[in-house]
Amino acid sequence: MALDWSKLSFNYTKTNTIICSHFKDGEWSSLESSTSDQITINALSGALHYGLEAFEGLKAYRGADGKVRLFRPEENARRLRRSGAYIGLEAPSDTMFIEACCRVVKENIEYLPPYESGATMYIRPFIIGVGGQIGVHLSGESMFIVAAMPIGSYFGKGFEPSRAVLASEHDRAAPMGTGSYKLGGNYAGTVLAGEIAKRQGYSTVLYPDSAERRYVDEFSSANFFGIKGDTYITPESPSILPSITNKSLLELAPTLGLKTERRELLIEELSGFDEMGAVGTAVVISPIGRVDVKPGWEREGGCEAEIIKSYFAGESLAAGAVSLKLYNALTGIQNGTEKDIFNWCLTI
Ligand SMILES: Cc1ncc(COP(=O)(O)O)c(C=O)c1O
């Protein structure tokens, strides 16, 4: 196997094994490795018809000291249970979840990119309702699967600022809907818009709140943060995913002399930020230099839609110093070059 780590993007690569378990008659089967990435399920599975699917995303990091670390995996285990509970799907315990993640990393260790290669290993645990059903009801039978693969930069830009566009004619999630749960269904409605946005030169879509369209919610696959002076500001909203990376930055920022605010954030406030960025496991901290408001961009031929306003972050062309400081502190803990003061990492 010869992989050029520097050429990796955020794409799927088949690796040696996936780890699977089946939940039936109230019990999980023992975790098993499969060298195939194909599974056989009932064609009438609830996952295929009614979106009975919840997932997670975390990474394994090869440290400067050669050790392999997972970042706060128990947080992912808890969030998967919370997501599963919302759609009535059984999810594994912390112990079972972490065991499966450690095992998938070990069985695919040659796919774990080296320290400072610019790539990491992404771990994708998920649960699916697999009982055959035709009515819209709970699935009594489910599968828990974990896959792992090497990945590169999410926006393909590394730490260079990219542009985002504000969603104008579609919503991601409703205030009393599923936005705060990591359910596959939340992403289905963002796929095409994301593709259209990319064709127009944007790395991602920023979603306003869907009730009033006055506040910033989050990006399609990451939380939003802005830096104003020495304050890290991130939106509070019932329809955004509680990001583990963002939660960690809120704890880390004060140790770097920054203040933090988590509150409703008016779209108009975007004009006052020195720095902006996307934060999450996949994107890590990705600077966003500019957010465009462009009504109707999602429509067929939307590239002709006119930009009616742009919000620029400070210099907009270069990553900001505070974002860089946060990035170095966070990745330093994940790579073992900074002291893990919060005891976040699990060494495999
Ligand atoms: C919609 C959305 N928001 C935020 C995040 C970031 O969450 P985390 O930091 O837990 O990866 C993700 C996933 O990575 C996401 O899909």
mmCIF file of C-alpha atoms and ligand atoms in Angstrom:
data_model
loop_
_atom_site.group_PDB
_atom_site.id
_atom_site.type_symbol
_atom_site.label_atom_id
_atom_site.label_comp_id
_atom_site.label_asym_id
_atom_site.label_seq_id
_atom_site.Cartn_x
_atom_site.Cartn_y
_atom_site.Cartn_z
ATOM 1 C CA MET A 1 0.000 0.000 0.000
ATOM 2 C CA ALA A 2 1.578 3.297 -1.059
ATOM 3 C CA LEU A 3 -0.480 6.345 -0.253
ATOM 4 C CA ASP A 4 0.687 9.866 -0.949
ATOM 5 C CA TRP A 5 -0.563 11.590 2.227
ATOM 6 C CA SER A 6 -0.117 15.046 0.701
ATOM 7 C CA LYS A 7 -2.615 14.222 -2.076
ATOM 8 C CA LEU A 8 -5.437 13.145 0.212
ATOM 9 C CA SER A 9 -8.640 15.142 0.354
ATOM 10 C CA PHE A 10 -11.778 14.430 2.384
ATOM 11 C CA ASN A 11 -12.674 11.316 0.406
ATOM 12 C CA TYR A 12 -13.399 7.718 1.225
ATOM 13 C CA THR A 13 -10.596 5.179 0.935
ATOM 14 C CA LYS A 14 -11.295 1.523 1.584
ATOM 15 C CA THR A 15 -9.085 0.199 4.365
ATOM 16 C CA ASN A 16 -8.460 -3.290 5.812
ATOM 17 C CA THR A 17 -11.505 -3.738 8.005
ATOM 18 C CA ILE A 18 -14.712 -2.268 9.352
ATOM 19 C CA ILE A 19 -16.082 -3.227 12.775
ATOM 20 C CA CYS A 20 -19.718 -4.328 13.069
ATOM 21 C CA SER A 21 -22.258 -5.334 15.675
ATOM 22 C CA HIS A 22 -25.942 -6.229 15.341
ATOM 23 C CA PHE A 23 -28.670 -5.270 17.837
ATOM 24 C CA LYS A 24 -31.558 -7.724 17.899
ATOM 25 C CA ASP A 25 -33.962 -8.991 20.557
ATOM 26 C CA GLY A 26 -32.602 -6.433 23.006
ATOM 27 C CA GLU A 27 -28.934 -7.451 22.713
ATOM 28 C CA TRP A 28 -25.791 -6.414 20.876
ATOM 29 C CA SER A 29 -23.758 -9.137 19.232
ATOM 30 C CA SER A 30 -20.006 -9.074 19.927
ATOM 31 C CA LEU A 31 -17.934 -6.713 17.783
ATOM 32 C CA GLU A 32 -16.668 -8.350 14.624
ATOM 33 C CA SER A 33 -14.204 -7.263 11.956
ATOM 34 C CA SER A 34 -15.092 -7.542 8.320
ATOM 35 C CA THR A 35 -12.598 -7.183 5.500
ATOM 36 C CA SER A 36 -15.437 -6.243 3.156
ATOM 37 C CA ASP A 37 -17.025 -2.801 3.239
ATOM 38 C CA GLN A 38 -20.268 -4.259 1.852
ATOM 39 C CA ILE A 39 -23.115 -5.221 4.179
ATOM 40 C CA THR A 40 -26.321 -7.114 3.510
ATOM 41 C CA ILE A 41 -29.456 -5.601 4.995
ATOM 42 C CA ASN A 42 -33.193 -5.904 4.409
ATOM 43 C CA ALA A 43 -34.257 -3.833 1.387
ATOM 44 C CA LEU A 44 -37.101 -2.505 3.519
ATOM 45 C CA SER A 45 -34.805 -1.293 6.312
ATOM 46 C CA GLY A 46 -35.958 1.822 8.148
ATOM 47 C CA ALA A 47 -32.540 3.378 7.449
ATOM 48 C CA LEU A 48 -33.212 3.256 3.706
ATOM 49 C CA HIS A 49 -36.802 4.503 3.760
ATOM 50 C CA TYR A 50 -37.289 6.734 6.771
ATOM 51 C CA GLY A 51 -33.795 7.996 7.497
ATOM 52 C CA LEU A 52 -33.277 5.897 10.643
ATOM 53 C CA GLU A 53 -29.557 6.633 10.760
ATOM 54 C CA ALA A 54 -27.296 8.513 13.173
ATOM 55 C CA PHE A 55 -23.555 8.915 12.894
ATOM 56 C CA GLU A 56 -20.407 10.299 14.446
ATOM 57 C CA GLY A 57 -17.062 11.572 13.266
ATOM 58 C CA LEU A 58 -13.808 11.604 15.225
ATOM 59 C CA LYS A 59 -10.146 11.280 14.369
ATOM 60 C CA ALA A 60 -7.068 9.305 15.364
ATOM 61 C CA TYR A 61 -3.851 11.335 15.469
ATOM 62 C CA ARG A 62 -0.288 10.093 15.172
ATOM 63 C CA GLY A 63 1.653 12.183 17.671
ATOM 64 C CA ALA A 64 5.118 13.682 17.466
ATOM 65 C CA ASP A 65 6.040 11.045 20.081
ATOM 66 C CA GLY A 66 4.772 8.229 17.823
ATOM 67 C CA LYS A 67 1.758 7.550 20.080
ATOM 68 C CA VAL A 68 -1.751 7.247 18.649
ATOM 69 C CA ARG A 69 -4.442 9.394 20.267
ATOM 70 C CA LEU A 70 -8.220 9.702 20.049
ATOM 71 C CA PHE A 71 -9.730 13.038 21.009
ATOM 72 C CA ARG A 72 -12.571 12.882 23.571
ATOM 73 C CA PRO A 73 -14.158 9.690 22.144
ATOM 74 C CA GLU A 74 -16.544 9.413 25.104
ATOM 75 C CA GLU A 75 -18.151 12.684 23.930
ATOM 76 C CA ASN A 76 -18.861 11.110 20.537
ATOM 77 C CA ALA A 77 -20.255 8.001 22.227
ATOM 78 C CA ARG A 78 -22.651 10.149 24.267
ATOM 79 C CA ARG A 79 -23.710 12.219 21.288
ATOM 80 C CA LEU A 80 -24.419 9.080 19.246
ATOM 81 C CA ARG A 81 -26.678 7.812 22.034
ATOM 82 C CA ARG A 82 -28.446 11.178 22.173
ATOM 83 C CA SER A 83 -28.961 11.170 18.379
ATOM 84 C CA GLY A 84 -30.055 7.536 18.384
ATOM 85 C CA ALA A 85 -32.531 8.142 21.208
ATOM 86 C CA TYR A 86 -34.221 10.905 19.187
ATOM 87 C CA ILE A 87 -35.077 8.436 16.419
ATOM 88 C CA GLY A 88 -35.556 5.449 18.712
ATOM 89 C CA LEU A 89 -32.377 3.625 17.668
ATOM 90 C CA GLU A 90 -30.321 1.688 20.165
ATOM 91 C CA ALA A 91 -26.722 2.951 20.353
ATOM 92 C CA PRO A 92 -23.736 1.283 22.052
ATOM 93 C CA SER A 93 -22.384 2.072 25.511
ATOM 94 C CA ASP A 94 -19.281 4.288 25.921
ATOM 95 C CA THR A 95 -17.195 1.168 26.477
ATOM 96 C CA MET A 96 -18.405 -0.616 23.374
ATOM 97 C CA PHE A 97 -18.122 2.538 21.251
ATOM 98 C CA ILE A 98 -14.549 3.234 22.372
ATOM 99 C CA GLU A 99 -13.515 -0.400 22.004
ATOM 100 C CA ALA A 100 -14.785 -0.418 18.392
ATOM 101 C CA CYS A 101 -12.961 2.866 17.617
ATOM 102 C CA CYS A 102 -9.666 1.627 19.091
ATOM 103 C CA ARG A 103 -9.995 -1.660 17.266
ATOM 104 C CA VAL A 104 -10.688 -0.083 13.871
ATOM 105 C CA VAL A 105 -7.609 2.125 14.274
ATOM 106 C CA LYS A 106 -5.381 -0.800 15.259
ATOM 107 C CA GLU A 107 -6.610 -3.009 12.409
ATOM 108 C CA ASN A 108 -5.962 -0.222 9.908
ATOM 109 C CA ILE A 109 -2.838 1.207 11.480
ATOM 110 C CA GLU A 110 -0.890 1.410 8.215
ATOM 111 C CA TYR A 111 -3.501 3.900 7.003
ATOM 112 C CA LEU A 112 -2.825 6.249 9.920
ATOM 113 C CA PRO A 113 -0.910 9.183 8.416
ATOM 114 C CA PRO A 114 2.370 10.195 10.066
ATOM 115 C CA TYR A 115 2.786 13.260 12.268
ATOM 116 C CA GLU A 116 2.982 16.500 10.279
ATOM 117 C CA SER A 117 1.890 14.848 7.024
ATOM 118 C CA GLY A 118 -1.113 17.211 6.878
ATOM 119 C CA ALA A 119 -3.396 14.165 6.933
ATOM 120 C CA THR A 120 -5.151 12.293 9.758
ATOM 121 C CA MET A 121 -7.334 9.244 10.168
ATOM 122 C CA TYR A 122 -11.078 9.872 10.199
ATOM 123 C CA ILE A 123 -13.258 7.439 12.133
ATOM 124 C CA ARG A 124 -16.902 7.068 11.153
ATOM 125 C CA PRO A 125 -19.105 5.231 13.676
ATOM 126 C CA PHE A 126 -22.802 4.959 12.763
ATOM 127 C CA ILE A 127 -26.025 3.195 13.632
ATOM 128 C CA ILE A 128 -28.736 2.177 11.188
ATOM 129 C CA GLY A 129 -32.219 0.753 11.633
ATOM 130 C CA VAL A 130 -32.147 -2.500 9.687
ATOM 131 C CA GLY A 131 -35.425 -4.228 10.521
ATOM 132 C CA GLY A 132 -37.686 -4.700 7.472
ATOM 133 C CA GLN A 133 -40.610 -2.295 7.829
ATOM 134 C CA ILE A 134 -43.124 -0.459 5.720
ATOM 135 C CA GLY A 135 -44.866 1.625 8.390
ATOM 136 C CA VAL A 136 -43.251 4.723 9.834
ATOM 137 C CA HIS A 137 -42.324 3.361 13.249
ATOM 138 C CA LEU A 138 -39.319 2.489 15.373
ATOM 139 C CA SER A 139 -36.866 -0.115 14.161
ATOM 140 C CA GLY A 140 -36.292 -2.846 16.736
ATOM 141 C CA GLU A 141 -33.188 -4.040 14.946
ATOM 142 C CA SER A 142 -30.063 -2.027 14.253
ATOM 143 C CA MET A 143 -26.422 -2.246 13.279
ATOM 144 C CA PHE A 144 -23.473 -0.367 14.713
ATOM 145 C CA ILE A 145 -20.584 -0.032 12.272
ATOM 146 C CA VAL A 146 -17.242 1.766 12.524
ATOM 147 C CA ALA A 147 -14.989 2.512 9.553
ATOM 148 C CA ALA A 148 -11.675 4.400 9.484
ATOM 149 C CA MET A 149 -9.772 6.007 6.630
ATOM 150 C CA PRO A 150 -6.981 8.498 5.999
ATOM 151 C CA ILE A 151 -8.178 11.980 5.007
ATOM 152 C CA GLY A 152 -6.672 15.340 4.096
ATOM 153 C CA SER A 153 -7.927 18.908 4.379
ATOM 154 C CA TYR A 154 -11.739 19.283 4.356
ATOM 155 C CA PHE A 155 -12.012 22.458 2.298
ATOM 156 C CA GLY A 156 -8.826 21.621 0.382
ATOM 157 C CA LYS A 157 -7.325 24.911 1.516
ATOM 158 C CA GLY A 158 -5.382 23.937 4.614
ATOM 159 C CA PHE A 159 -5.198 27.004 6.840
ATOM 160 C CA GLU A 160 -5.816 29.523 4.065
ATOM 161 C CA PRO A 161 -9.090 31.493 4.398
ATOM 162 C CA SER A 162 -11.908 30.493 2.054
ATOM 163 C CA ARG A 163 -15.321 32.004 1.280
ATOM 164 C CA ALA A 164 -18.771 30.975 2.459
ATOM 165 C CA VAL A 165 -22.186 31.903 1.111
ATOM 166 C CA LEU A 166 -25.270 32.486 3.259
ATOM 167 C CA ALA A 167 -28.156 30.073 2.528
ATOM 168 C CA SER A 168 -30.884 32.162 0.959
ATOM 169 C CA GLU A 169 -33.676 29.840 -0.177
ATOM 170 C CA HIS A 170 -33.291 26.657 1.800
ATOM 171 C CA ASP A 171 -32.942 25.707 5.464
ATOM 172 C CA ARG A 172 -30.877 23.087 7.196
ATOM 173 C CA ALA A 173 -32.875 22.536 10.364
ATOM 174 C CA ALA A 174 -35.862 23.919 12.249
ATOM 175 C CA PRO A 175 -35.655 25.206 15.841
ATOM 176 C CA MET A 176 -37.708 22.301 17.200
ATOM 177 C CA GLY A 177 -36.451 19.819 14.613
ATOM 178 C CA THR A 178 -33.434 17.560 14.306
ATOM 179 C CA GLY A 179 -30.629 20.117 13.853
ATOM 180 C CA SER A 180 -28.963 19.427 17.175
ATOM 181 C CA TYR A 181 -28.766 15.678 16.473
ATOM 182 C CA LYS A 182 -26.224 14.087 14.159
ATOM 183 C CA LEU A 183 -28.717 12.385 11.858
ATOM 184 C CA GLY A 184 -28.051 11.592 8.208
ATOM 185 C CA GLY A 185 -31.337 13.252 7.248
ATOM 186 C CA ASN A 186 -30.005 16.681 8.278
ATOM 187 C CA TYR A 187 -27.337 16.454 5.613
ATOM 188 C CA ALA A 188 -29.453 15.217 2.696
ATOM 189 C CA GLY A 189 -30.997 18.653 2.195
ATOM 190 C CA THR A 190 -27.601 20.370 2.113
ATOM 191 C CA VAL A 191 -25.817 18.164 -0.435
ATOM 192 C CA LEU A 192 -27.020 19.757 -3.655
ATOM 193 C CA ALA A 193 -26.745 23.310 -2.312
ATOM 194 C CA GLY A 194 -23.194 22.528 -1.161
ATOM 195 C CA GLU A 195 -22.317 21.338 -4.649
ATOM 196 C CA ILE A 196 -23.808 24.452 -6.287
ATOM 197 C CA ALA A 197 -21.980 26.668 -3.782
ATOM 198 C CA LYS A 198 -18.688 24.911 -4.629
ATOM 199 C CA ARG A 199 -19.235 25.495 -8.343
ATOM 200 C CA GLN A 200 -19.576 29.179 -7.483
ATOM 201 C CA GLY A 201 -16.243 29.216 -5.669
ATOM 202 C CA TYR A 202 -17.446 28.826 -2.074
ATOM 203 C CA SER A 203 -16.026 26.257 0.297
ATOM 204 C CA THR A 204 -19.199 25.987 2.356
ATOM 205 C CA VAL A 205 -22.684 27.289 3.130
ATOM 206 C CA LEU A 206 -23.501 29.288 6.257
ATOM 207 C CA TYR A 207 -27.042 28.730 7.539
ATOM 208 C CA PRO A 208 -29.057 31.435 9.249
ATOM 209 C CA ASP A 209 -31.670 30.384 11.820
ATOM 210 C CA SER A 210 -34.676 29.075 9.932
ATOM 211 C CA ALA A 211 -37.363 30.752 12.069
ATOM 212 C CA GLU A 212 -36.417 34.395 11.549
ATOM 213 C CA ARG A 213 -33.375 34.280 9.286
ATOM 214 C CA ARG A 214 -31.803 36.971 11.462
ATOM 215 C CA TYR A 215 -29.229 34.966 13.370
ATOM 216 C CA VAL A 216 -26.199 32.876 12.429
ATOM 217 C CA ASP A 217 -26.715 29.158 13.025
ATOM 218 C CA GLU A 218 -23.826 27.128 11.604
ATOM 219 C CA PHE A 219 -22.134 25.834 8.459
ATOM 220 C CA SER A 220 -23.377 22.675 6.741
ATOM 221 C CA SER A 221 -20.771 20.544 8.499
ATOM 222 C CA ALA A 222 -19.170 22.747 11.151
ATOM 223 C CA ASN A 223 -19.962 25.333 13.826
ATOM 224 C CA PHE A 224 -19.259 29.034 13.292
ATOM 225 C CA PHE A 225 -16.938 31.198 15.382
ATOM 226 C CA GLY A 226 -15.886 34.812 15.150
ATOM 227 C CA ILE A 227 -13.056 36.681 16.872
ATOM 228 C CA LYS A 228 -13.564 40.248 18.014
ATOM 229 C CA GLY A 229 -10.553 41.715 19.797
ATOM 230 C CA ASP A 230 -9.694 39.115 22.407
ATOM 231 C CA THR A 231 -13.106 37.434 22.450
ATOM 232 C CA TYR A 232 -14.098 34.108 20.902
ATOM 233 C CA ILE A 233 -17.789 34.290 19.960
ATOM 234 C CA THR A 234 -19.921 31.358 18.837
ATOM 235 C CA PRO A 235 -23.695 31.058 18.281
ATOM 236 C CA GLU A 236 -26.166 29.622 20.757
ATOM 237 C CA SER A 237 -29.090 28.055 18.916
ATOM 238 C CA PRO A 238 -31.468 25.111 19.385
ATOM 239 C CA SER A 239 -30.900 23.919 15.824
ATOM 240 C CA ILE A 240 -27.117 23.537 15.652
ATOM 241 C CA LEU A 241 -25.007 20.487 16.363
ATOM 242 C CA PRO A 242 -23.259 20.664 19.750
ATOM 243 C CA SER A 243 -19.728 20.445 18.326
ATOM 244 C CA ILE A 244 -17.153 18.701 20.490
ATOM 245 C CA THR A 245 -14.352 20.754 18.919
ATOM 246 C CA ASN A 246 -16.189 24.014 19.615
ATOM 247 C CA LYS A 247 -16.924 22.950 23.193
ATOM 248 C CA SER A 248 -13.186 22.205 23.568
ATOM 249 C CA LEU A 249 -12.180 25.606 22.161
ATOM 250 C CA LEU A 250 -14.546 27.303 24.603
ATOM 251 C CA GLU A 251 -12.596 25.586 27.392
ATOM 252 C CA LEU A 252 -9.195 26.141 25.813
ATOM 253 C CA ALA A 253 -9.611 29.812 24.848
ATOM 254 C CA PRO A 254 -9.454 31.173 28.446
ATOM 255 C CA THR A 255 -6.129 29.362 28.971
ATOM 256 C CA LEU A 256 -4.787 31.437 26.051
ATOM 257 C CA GLY A 257 -5.990 34.711 27.569
ATOM 258 C CA LEU A 258 -9.168 34.925 25.473
ATOM 259 C CA LYS A 259 -12.689 35.691 26.618
ATOM 260 C CA THR A 260 -15.557 33.587 25.302
ATOM 261 C CA GLU A 261 -19.188 34.275 24.441
ATOM 262 C CA ARG A 262 -21.805 31.768 23.410
ATOM 263 C CA ARG A 263 -24.949 33.639 22.481
ATOM 264 C CA GLU A 264 -27.436 34.474 19.747
ATOM 265 C CA LEU A 265 -25.443 36.094 16.976
ATOM 266 C CA LEU A 266 -27.133 38.507 14.566
ATOM 267 C CA ILE A 267 -26.102 38.109 10.918
ATOM 268 C CA GLU A 268 -25.331 41.833 10.885
ATOM 269 C CA GLU A 269 -22.659 41.238 13.519
ATOM 270 C CA LEU A 270 -20.570 39.387 10.931
ATOM 271 C CA SER A 271 -19.326 42.775 9.758
ATOM 272 C CA GLY A 272 -17.617 43.378 13.096
ATOM 273 C CA PHE A 273 -15.345 40.349 13.282
ATOM 274 C CA ASP A 274 -11.574 40.501 12.989
ATOM 275 C CA GLU A 275 -11.525 36.784 12.169
ATOM 276 C CA MET A 276 -14.132 34.173 11.304
ATOM 277 C CA GLY A 277 -13.921 30.450 10.944
ATOM 278 C CA ALA A 278 -15.509 27.028 10.822
ATOM 279 C CA VAL A 279 -14.816 24.618 13.670
ATOM 280 C CA GLY A 280 -15.317 20.859 13.827
ATOM 281 C CA THR A 281 -13.544 17.513 13.726
ATOM 282 C CA ALA A 282 -13.379 17.398 9.943
ATOM 283 C CA VAL A 283 -12.581 21.075 9.304
ATOM 284 C CA VAL A 284 -10.479 21.458 12.512
ATOM 285 C CA ILE A 285 -10.314 25.288 12.485
ATOM 286 C CA SER A 286 -10.750 26.591 8.943
ATOM 287 C CA PRO A 287 -10.566 30.364 8.518
ATOM 288 C CA ILE A 288 -13.398 31.967 6.551
ATOM 289 C CA GLY A 289 -12.332 35.287 5.078
ATOM 290 C CA ARG A 290 -15.656 36.385 3.692
ATOM 291 C CA VAL A 291 -19.372 35.533 3.758
ATOM 292 C CA ASP A 292 -21.459 36.575 0.758
ATOM 293 C CA VAL A 293 -25.182 37.298 0.746
ATOM 294 C CA LYS A 294 -26.501 36.396 -2.684
ATOM 295 C CA PRO A 295 -30.271 35.827 -2.895
ATOM 296 C CA GLY A 296 -31.274 32.979 -5.183
ATOM 297 C CA TRP A 297 -27.823 31.447 -5.629
ATOM 298 C CA GLU A 298 -29.228 27.961 -4.991
ATOM 299 C CA ARG A 299 -31.515 28.158 -8.038
ATOM 300 C CA GLU A 300 -30.628 26.671 -11.406
ATOM 301 C CA GLY A 301 -28.407 29.284 -13.049
ATOM 302 C CA GLY A 302 -27.890 30.837 -9.613
ATOM 303 C CA CYS A 303 -24.298 31.799 -10.391
ATOM 304 C CA GLU A 304 -25.770 34.825 -12.083
ATOM 305 C CA ALA A 305 -27.359 35.864 -8.788
ATOM 306 C CA GLU A 306 -25.939 39.133 -7.577
ATOM 307 C CA ILE A 307 -23.916 39.486 -4.383
ATOM 308 C CA ILE A 308 -25.820 42.129 -2.462
ATOM 309 C CA LYS A 309 -23.522 42.183 0.542
ATOM 310 C CA SER A 310 -20.245 40.684 1.709
ATOM 311 C CA TYR A 311 -19.042 40.404 5.269
ATOM 312 C CA PHE A 312 -15.261 40.448 5.472
ATOM 313 C CA ALA A 313 -13.205 39.143 8.362
ATOM 314 C CA GLY A 314 -10.381 41.537 9.135
ATOM 315 C CA GLU A 315 -7.677 41.094 6.521
ATOM 316 C CA SER A 316 -9.759 38.314 4.905
ATOM 317 C CA LEU A 317 -6.841 37.068 2.796
ATOM 318 C CA ALA A 318 -4.654 35.753 5.584
ATOM 319 C CA ALA A 319 -5.534 33.517 8.507
ATOM 320 C CA GLY A 320 -5.889 35.530 11.711
ATOM 321 C CA ALA A 321 -3.418 35.367 14.575
ATOM 322 C CA VAL A 322 -6.028 34.320 17.158
ATOM 323 C CA SER A 323 -7.375 31.504 14.973
ATOM 324 C CA LEU A 324 -3.808 30.311 14.490
ATOM 325 C CA LYS A 325 -3.159 30.407 18.228
ATOM 326 C CA LEU A 326 -6.293 28.333 18.868
ATOM 327 C CA TYR A 327 -5.393 25.940 16.049
ATOM 328 C CA ASN A 328 -1.889 25.386 17.430
ATOM 329 C CA ALA A 329 -3.167 24.852 20.971
ATOM 330 C CA LEU A 330 -5.839 22.357 19.895
ATOM 331 C CA THR A 331 -3.750 20.375 17.410
ATOM 332 C CA GLY A 332 -0.823 20.464 19.845
ATOM 333 C CA ILE A 333 -2.935 18.563 22.398
ATOM 334 C CA GLN A 334 -4.139 16.138 19.712
ATOM 335 C CA ASN A 335 -0.569 15.533 18.502
ATOM 336 C CA GLY A 336 0.973 15.311 21.949
ATOM 337 C CA THR A 337 3.226 18.368 21.532
ATOM 338 C CA GLU A 338 1.199 20.381 24.097
ATOM 339 C CA LYS A 339 0.340 19.245 27.602
ATOM 340 C CA ASP A 340 -3.116 17.650 27.673
ATOM 341 C CA ILE A 341 -4.243 19.801 30.609
ATOM 342 C CA PHE A 342 -7.881 18.689 30.384
ATOM 343 C CA ASN A 343 -7.056 15.012 29.937
ATOM 344 C CA TRP A 344 -8.937 14.923 26.637
ATOM 345 C CA CYS A 345 -6.879 12.363 24.738
ATOM 346 C CA LEU A 346 -7.125 8.622 24.933
ATOM 347 C CA THR A 347 -3.843 7.001 23.955
ATOM 348 C CA ILE A 348 -4.366 3.729 22.138
HETATM 349 C C1 LIG B 1 -23.470 20.268 11.178
HETATM 350 C C2 LIG B 1 -22.227 20.091 11.959
HETATM 351 N N1 LIG B 1 -21.900 21.028 12.869
HETATM 352 C C3 LIG B 1 -20.778 20.934 13.606
HETATM 353 C C4 LIG B 1 -19.907 19.863 13.455
HETATM 354 C C5 LIG B 1 -18.670 19.794 14.299
HETATM 355 O O1 LIG B 1 -18.844 18.900 15.356
HETATM 356 P P1 LIG B 1 -17.585 18.197 16.033
HETATM 357 O O2 LIG B 1 -16.678 19.271 16.493
HETATM 358 O O3 LIG B 1 -18.140 17.412 17.155
HETATM 359 O O4 LIG B 1 -16.978 17.363 14.981
HETATM 360 C C6 LIG B 1 -20.222 18.850 12.530
HETATM 361 C C7 LIG B 1 -19.402 17.668 12.332
HETATM 362 O O5 LIG B 1 -18.263 17.518 12.368
HETATM 363 C C8 LIG B 1 -21.392 18.972 11.761
HETATM 364 O O6 LIG B 1 -21.707 18.046 10.854
#
